[in-house]
Short mmCIF file of C-alpha atoms in Angstrom, two decimals:
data_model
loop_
_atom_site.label_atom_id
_atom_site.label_comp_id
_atom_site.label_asym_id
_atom_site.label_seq_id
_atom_site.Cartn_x
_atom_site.Cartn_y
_atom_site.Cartn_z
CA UNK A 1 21.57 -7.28 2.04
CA UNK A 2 25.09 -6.12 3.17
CA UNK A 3 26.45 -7.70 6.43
CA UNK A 4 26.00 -6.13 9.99
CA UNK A 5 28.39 -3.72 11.21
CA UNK A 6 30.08 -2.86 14.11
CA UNK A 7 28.94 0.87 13.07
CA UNK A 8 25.53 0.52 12.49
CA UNK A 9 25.24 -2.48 15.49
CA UNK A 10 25.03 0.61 17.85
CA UNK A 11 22.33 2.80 16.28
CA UNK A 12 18.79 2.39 16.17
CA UNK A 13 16.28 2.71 12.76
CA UNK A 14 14.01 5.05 13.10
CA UNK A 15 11.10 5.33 10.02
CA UNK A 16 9.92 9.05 9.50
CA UNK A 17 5.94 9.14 10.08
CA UNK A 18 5.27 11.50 7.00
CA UNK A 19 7.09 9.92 4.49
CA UNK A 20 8.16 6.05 6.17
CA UNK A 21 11.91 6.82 4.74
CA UNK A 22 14.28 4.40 7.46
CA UNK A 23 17.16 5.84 8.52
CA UNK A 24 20.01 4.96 11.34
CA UNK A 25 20.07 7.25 14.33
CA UNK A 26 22.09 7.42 18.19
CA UNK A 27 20.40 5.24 20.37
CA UNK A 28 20.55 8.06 22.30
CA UNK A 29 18.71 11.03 20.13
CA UNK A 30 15.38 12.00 21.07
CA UNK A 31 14.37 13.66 17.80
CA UNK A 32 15.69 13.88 14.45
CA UNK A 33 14.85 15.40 10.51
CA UNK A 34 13.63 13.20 8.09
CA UNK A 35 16.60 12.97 5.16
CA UNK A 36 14.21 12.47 2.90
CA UNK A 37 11.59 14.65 3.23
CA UNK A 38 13.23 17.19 5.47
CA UNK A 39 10.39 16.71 8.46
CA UNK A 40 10.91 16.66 11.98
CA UNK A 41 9.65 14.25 14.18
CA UNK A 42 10.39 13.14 17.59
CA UNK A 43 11.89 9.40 18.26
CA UNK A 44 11.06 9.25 21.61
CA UNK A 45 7.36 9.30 21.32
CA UNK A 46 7.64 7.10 17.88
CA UNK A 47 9.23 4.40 20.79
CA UNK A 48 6.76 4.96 23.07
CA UNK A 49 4.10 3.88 20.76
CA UNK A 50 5.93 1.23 19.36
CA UNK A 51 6.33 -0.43 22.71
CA UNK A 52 2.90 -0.63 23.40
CA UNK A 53 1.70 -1.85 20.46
CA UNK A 54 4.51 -4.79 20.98
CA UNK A 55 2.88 -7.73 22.62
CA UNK A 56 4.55 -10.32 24.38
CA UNK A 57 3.93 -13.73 24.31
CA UNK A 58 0.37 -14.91 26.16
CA UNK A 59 0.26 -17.45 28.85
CA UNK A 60 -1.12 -19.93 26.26
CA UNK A 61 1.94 -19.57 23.70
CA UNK A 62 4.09 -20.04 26.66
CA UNK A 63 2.10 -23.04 27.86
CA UNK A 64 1.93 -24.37 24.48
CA UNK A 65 6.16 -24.36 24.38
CA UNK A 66 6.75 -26.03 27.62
CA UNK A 67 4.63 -28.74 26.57
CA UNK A 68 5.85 -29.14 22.94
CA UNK A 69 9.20 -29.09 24.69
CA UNK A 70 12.26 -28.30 22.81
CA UNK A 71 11.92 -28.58 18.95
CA UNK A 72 14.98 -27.93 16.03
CA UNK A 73 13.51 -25.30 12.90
CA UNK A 74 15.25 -24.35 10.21
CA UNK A 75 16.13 -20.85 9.76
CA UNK A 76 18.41 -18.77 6.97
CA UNK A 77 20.56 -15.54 6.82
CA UNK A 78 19.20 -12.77 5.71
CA UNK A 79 22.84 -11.46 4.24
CA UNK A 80 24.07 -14.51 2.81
CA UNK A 81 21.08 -16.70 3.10
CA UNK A 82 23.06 -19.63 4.42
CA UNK A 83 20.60 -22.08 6.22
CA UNK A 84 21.22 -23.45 9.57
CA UNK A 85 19.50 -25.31 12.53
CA UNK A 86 18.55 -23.89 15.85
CA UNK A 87 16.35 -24.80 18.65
CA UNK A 88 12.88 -23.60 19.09
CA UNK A 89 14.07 -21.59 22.11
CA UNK A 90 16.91 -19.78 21.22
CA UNK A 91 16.72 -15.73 20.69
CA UNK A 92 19.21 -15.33 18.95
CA UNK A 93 22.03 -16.47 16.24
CA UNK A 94 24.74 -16.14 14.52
CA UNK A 95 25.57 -17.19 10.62
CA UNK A 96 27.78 -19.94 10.42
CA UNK A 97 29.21 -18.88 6.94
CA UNK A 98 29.13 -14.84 7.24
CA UNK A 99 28.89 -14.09 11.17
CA UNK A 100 26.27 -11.97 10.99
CA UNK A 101 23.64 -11.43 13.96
CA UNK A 102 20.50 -13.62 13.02
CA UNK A 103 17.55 -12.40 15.83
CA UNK A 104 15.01 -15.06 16.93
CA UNK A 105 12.43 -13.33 18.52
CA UNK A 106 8.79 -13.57 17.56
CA UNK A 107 6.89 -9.89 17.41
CA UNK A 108 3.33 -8.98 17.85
CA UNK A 109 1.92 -5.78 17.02
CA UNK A 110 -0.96 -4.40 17.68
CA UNK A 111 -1.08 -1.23 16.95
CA UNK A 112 0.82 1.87 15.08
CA UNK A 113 4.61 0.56 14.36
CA UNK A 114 6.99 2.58 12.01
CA UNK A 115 10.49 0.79 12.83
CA UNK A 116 12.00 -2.32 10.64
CA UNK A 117 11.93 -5.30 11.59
CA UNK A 118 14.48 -8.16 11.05
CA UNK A 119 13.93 -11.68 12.63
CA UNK A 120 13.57 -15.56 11.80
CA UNK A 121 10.77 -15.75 13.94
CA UNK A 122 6.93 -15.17 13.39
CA UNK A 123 5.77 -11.62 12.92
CA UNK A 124 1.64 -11.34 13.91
CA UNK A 125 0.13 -8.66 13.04
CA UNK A 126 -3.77 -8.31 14.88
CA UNK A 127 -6.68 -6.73 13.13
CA UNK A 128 -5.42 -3.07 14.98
CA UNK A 129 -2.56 -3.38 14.04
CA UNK A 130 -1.00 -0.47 11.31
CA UNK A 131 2.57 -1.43 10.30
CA UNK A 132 4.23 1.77 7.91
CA UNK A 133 7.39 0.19 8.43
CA UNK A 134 9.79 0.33 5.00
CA UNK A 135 10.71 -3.50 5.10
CA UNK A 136 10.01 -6.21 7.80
CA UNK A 137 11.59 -9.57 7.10
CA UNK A 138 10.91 -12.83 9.08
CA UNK A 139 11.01 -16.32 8.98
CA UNK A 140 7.22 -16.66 9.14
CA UNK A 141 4.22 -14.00 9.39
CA UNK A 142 0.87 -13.90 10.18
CA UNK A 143 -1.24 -10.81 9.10
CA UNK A 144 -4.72 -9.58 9.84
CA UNK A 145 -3.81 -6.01 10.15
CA UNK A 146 -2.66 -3.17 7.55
CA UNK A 147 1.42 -3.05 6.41
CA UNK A 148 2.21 -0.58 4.04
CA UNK A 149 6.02 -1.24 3.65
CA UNK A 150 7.61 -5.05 1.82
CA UNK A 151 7.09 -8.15 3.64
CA UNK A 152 9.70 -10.65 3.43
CA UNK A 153 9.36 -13.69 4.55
CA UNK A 154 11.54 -16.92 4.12
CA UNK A 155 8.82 -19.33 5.30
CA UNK A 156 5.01 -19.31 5.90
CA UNK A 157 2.88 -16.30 5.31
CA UNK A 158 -0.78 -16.66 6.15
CA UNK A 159 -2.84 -13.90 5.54
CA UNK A 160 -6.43 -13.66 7.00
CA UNK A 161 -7.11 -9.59 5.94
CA UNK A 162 -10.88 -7.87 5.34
CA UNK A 163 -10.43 -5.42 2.38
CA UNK A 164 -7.50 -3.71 0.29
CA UNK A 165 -3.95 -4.66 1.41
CA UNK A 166 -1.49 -2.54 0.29
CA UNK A 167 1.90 -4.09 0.66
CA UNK A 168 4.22 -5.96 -0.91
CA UNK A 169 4.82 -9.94 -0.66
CA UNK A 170 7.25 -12.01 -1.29
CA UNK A 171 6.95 -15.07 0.50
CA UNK A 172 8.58 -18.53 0.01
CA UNK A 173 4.64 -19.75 1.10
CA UNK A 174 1.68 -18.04 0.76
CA UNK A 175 -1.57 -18.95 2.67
CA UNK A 176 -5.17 -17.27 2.42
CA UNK A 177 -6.70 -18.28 5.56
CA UNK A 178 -10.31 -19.07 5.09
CA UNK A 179 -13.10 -16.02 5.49
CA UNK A 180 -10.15 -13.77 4.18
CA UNK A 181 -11.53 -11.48 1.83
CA UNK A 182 -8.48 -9.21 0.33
CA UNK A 183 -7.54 -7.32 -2.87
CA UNK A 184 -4.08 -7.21 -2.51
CA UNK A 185 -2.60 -3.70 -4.78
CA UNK A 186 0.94 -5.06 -5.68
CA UNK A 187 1.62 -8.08 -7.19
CA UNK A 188 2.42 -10.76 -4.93
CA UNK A 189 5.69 -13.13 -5.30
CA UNK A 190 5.87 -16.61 -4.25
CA UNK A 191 7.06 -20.31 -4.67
CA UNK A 192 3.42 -21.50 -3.68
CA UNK A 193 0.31 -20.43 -3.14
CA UNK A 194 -2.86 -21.88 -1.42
CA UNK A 195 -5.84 -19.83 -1.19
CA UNK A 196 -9.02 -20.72 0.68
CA UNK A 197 -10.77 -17.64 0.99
CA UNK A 198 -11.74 -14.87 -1.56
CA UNK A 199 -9.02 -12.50 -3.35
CA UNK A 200 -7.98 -10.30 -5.69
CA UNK A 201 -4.71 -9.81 -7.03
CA UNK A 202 -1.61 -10.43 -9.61
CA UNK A 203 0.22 -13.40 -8.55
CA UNK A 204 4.30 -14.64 -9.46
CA UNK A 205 4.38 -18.20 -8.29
CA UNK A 206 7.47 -20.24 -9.60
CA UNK A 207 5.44 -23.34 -8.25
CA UNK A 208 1.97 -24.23 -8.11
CA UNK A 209 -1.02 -21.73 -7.01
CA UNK A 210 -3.90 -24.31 -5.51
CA UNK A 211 -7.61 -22.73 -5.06
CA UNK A 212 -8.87 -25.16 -2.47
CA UNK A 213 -12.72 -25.84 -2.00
CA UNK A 214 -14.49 -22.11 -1.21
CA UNK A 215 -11.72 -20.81 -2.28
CA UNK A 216 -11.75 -17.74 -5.13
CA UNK A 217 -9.08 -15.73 -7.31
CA UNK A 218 -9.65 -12.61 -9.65
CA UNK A 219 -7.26 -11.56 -11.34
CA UNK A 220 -3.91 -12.92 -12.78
CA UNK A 221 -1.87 -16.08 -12.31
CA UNK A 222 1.64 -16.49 -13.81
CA UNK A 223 2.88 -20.02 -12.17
CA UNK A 224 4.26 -23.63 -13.15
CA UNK A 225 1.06 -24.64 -12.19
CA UNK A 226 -2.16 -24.39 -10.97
CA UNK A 227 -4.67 -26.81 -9.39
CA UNK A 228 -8.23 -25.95 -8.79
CA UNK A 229 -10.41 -28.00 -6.22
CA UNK A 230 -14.00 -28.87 -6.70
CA UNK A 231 -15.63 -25.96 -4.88
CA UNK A 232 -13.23 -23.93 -6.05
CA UNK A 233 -13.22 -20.70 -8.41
CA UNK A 234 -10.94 -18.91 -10.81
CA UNK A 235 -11.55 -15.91 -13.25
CA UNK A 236 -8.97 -13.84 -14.91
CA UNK A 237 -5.80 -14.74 -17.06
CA UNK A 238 -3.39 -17.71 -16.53
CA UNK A 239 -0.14 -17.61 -17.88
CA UNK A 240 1.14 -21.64 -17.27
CA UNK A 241 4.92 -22.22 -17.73
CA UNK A 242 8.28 -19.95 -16.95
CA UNK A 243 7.75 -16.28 -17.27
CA UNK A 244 9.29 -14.17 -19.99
CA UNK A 245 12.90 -13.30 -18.95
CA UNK A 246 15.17 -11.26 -20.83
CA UNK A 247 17.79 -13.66 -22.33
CA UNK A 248 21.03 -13.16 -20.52
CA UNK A 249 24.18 -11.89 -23.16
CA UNK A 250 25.50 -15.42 -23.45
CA UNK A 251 22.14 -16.58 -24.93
CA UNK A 252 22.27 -13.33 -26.95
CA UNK A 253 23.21 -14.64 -30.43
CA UNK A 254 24.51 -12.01 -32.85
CA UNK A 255 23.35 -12.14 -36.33
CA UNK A 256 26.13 -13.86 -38.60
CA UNK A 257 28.49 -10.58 -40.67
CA UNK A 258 28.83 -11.32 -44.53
CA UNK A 259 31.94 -10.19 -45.44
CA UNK A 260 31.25 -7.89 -48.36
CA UNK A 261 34.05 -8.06 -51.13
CA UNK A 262 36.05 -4.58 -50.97
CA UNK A 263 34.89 -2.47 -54.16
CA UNK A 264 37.43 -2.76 -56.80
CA UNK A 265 38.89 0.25 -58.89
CA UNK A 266 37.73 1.36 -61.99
CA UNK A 267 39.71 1.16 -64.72
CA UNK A 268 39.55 4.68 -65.97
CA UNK A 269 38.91 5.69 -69.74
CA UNK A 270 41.53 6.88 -71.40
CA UNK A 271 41.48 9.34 -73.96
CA UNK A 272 42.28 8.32 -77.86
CA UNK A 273 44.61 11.16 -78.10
CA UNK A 274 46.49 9.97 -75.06
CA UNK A 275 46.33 6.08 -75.85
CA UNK A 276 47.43 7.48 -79.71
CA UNK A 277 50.78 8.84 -78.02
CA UNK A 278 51.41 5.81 -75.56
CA UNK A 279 51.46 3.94 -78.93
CA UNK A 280 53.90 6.23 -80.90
CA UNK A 281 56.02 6.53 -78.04
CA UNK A 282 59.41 5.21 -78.59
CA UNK A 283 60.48 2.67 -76.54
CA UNK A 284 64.42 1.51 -75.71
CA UNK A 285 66.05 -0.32 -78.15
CA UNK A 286 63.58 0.26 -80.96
CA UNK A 287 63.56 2.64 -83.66
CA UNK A 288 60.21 4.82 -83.47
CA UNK A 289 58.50 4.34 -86.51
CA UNK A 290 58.49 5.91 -89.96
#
């Protein structure tokens, strides 16, 4: 992901409700045509939705902060992915290796929401809540709700979804809360994976996938490992080791090249009248014969 911009710092995204396409607009315009799809749609009412299906923070989340008190969490850039310490109640960042603006606010929707989202905070996402956003990255998610777009998320993603979810994941952790029961349509990528309710799906893990006691998985597992619990349940193919990767051209290794001899002339037949005349013919110094 390229760095932030000075131009681009001062417009807005705004995601086109037909189609989702994201594009950069004036803070300032009220409407705008889709460049992808060619629709028009107004941004000021896309805002007005998308502020109230923003929640902020309860009285309980703040009441559960002043009592934790002040806490350090690790966080990483999103251009460079440089990882850095911050406290628990800063908003915002910057990257200590590239500059760029890290944001540190937690989001809640709940409701329709079509713009991006970008933050190393927690993005929640309530059962009402209908994301078509292209892309939101975070630093850790919770989802009950529908998302349509890529979630990216550099820390904890616990899902706790009723029926087909169909976005993508890529999480560095991966959590099926228990009474989740999801069939997730992409494949899902991960380091690790716990899963203590019920789905369906394709999994990537480069670590282990653990099925914890009621927990079930259809479908199929390509991971390092995988650990079942008693109570546990698993049904569908496992692939156990590194996944097939295309060998890079250094561990391309051509076949050896025989050098072939180069075909050597004929010696071409010649003629017993000619070789008859070579013989009679006189040669310096000699007498030609009688």
């Amino acid at each position: 992901m390229a760095a932030n911009t000075p131009k681009d710092a001062d417009k807005t995204s705004a995601d086109c409700p037909h189609c989702g396409f994201s594009q950069l607009e004036s803070p300032f315009a009220k409407s705008t045509f889709c460049r992808k799809c060619g629709e028009h749609y107004s941004i000021e009412k896309l805002l007005a939705k998308e502020i109230s299906s923003l929640k902020g923070p309860s009285f309980f989340d703040k009441l559960s902060k002043l009592v934790s008190g002040e806490k350090i969490r690790d966080i990483s850039c999103f251009s460079c992915g440089q990882n850095q310490q911050v406290s628990s109640a800063a908003q915002s960042s910057l990257c200590p290796q590239c500059s760029s603006y890290i944001d540190l606010r937690d989001f809640k929707i709940a409701g329709p929401f079509g713009r991006s989202i970008q933050t190393q905070g927690e993005v929640t996402l309530s059962s009402k809540a209908d994301v078509t956003s292209a892309k939101i990255s975070c630093g850790s998610a919770f989802i009950e709700g529908r998302l349509r777009g890529t979630l990216l998320c550099t820390g904890e993603a616990r899902f706790k979804v009723q029926g087909k979810f169909l976005g993508e994941i890529d999480a560095n952790r991966l959590i099926i809360e228990k009474k989740a029961e999801v069939e997730f349509v992409r494949t899902i990528k991960a380091q690790s994976v716990q899963i203590h309710g019920k789905v369906v799906a394709e999994i990537h893990c480069s670590g282990c996938v653990t099925i914890a006691n009621g927990g079930a998985l259809e479908g199929v597992i390509h991971a390092r490992a995988i650990s079942v619990e008693k109570g546990g349940i698993f049904s569908g193919e496992l692939f156990i080791g590194q996944e097939e990767i295309a060998p890079s051209i250094a561990e391309v290794v051509p076949e050896p090249v025989v050098a072939k001899p180069l075909p050597q002339k004929q010696k071409q037949a010649v003629p017993s009248y000619a070789a008859k005349a070579l013989r009679n013919r006189p040669v310096k110094g000699n007498p030609p014969p009688s």
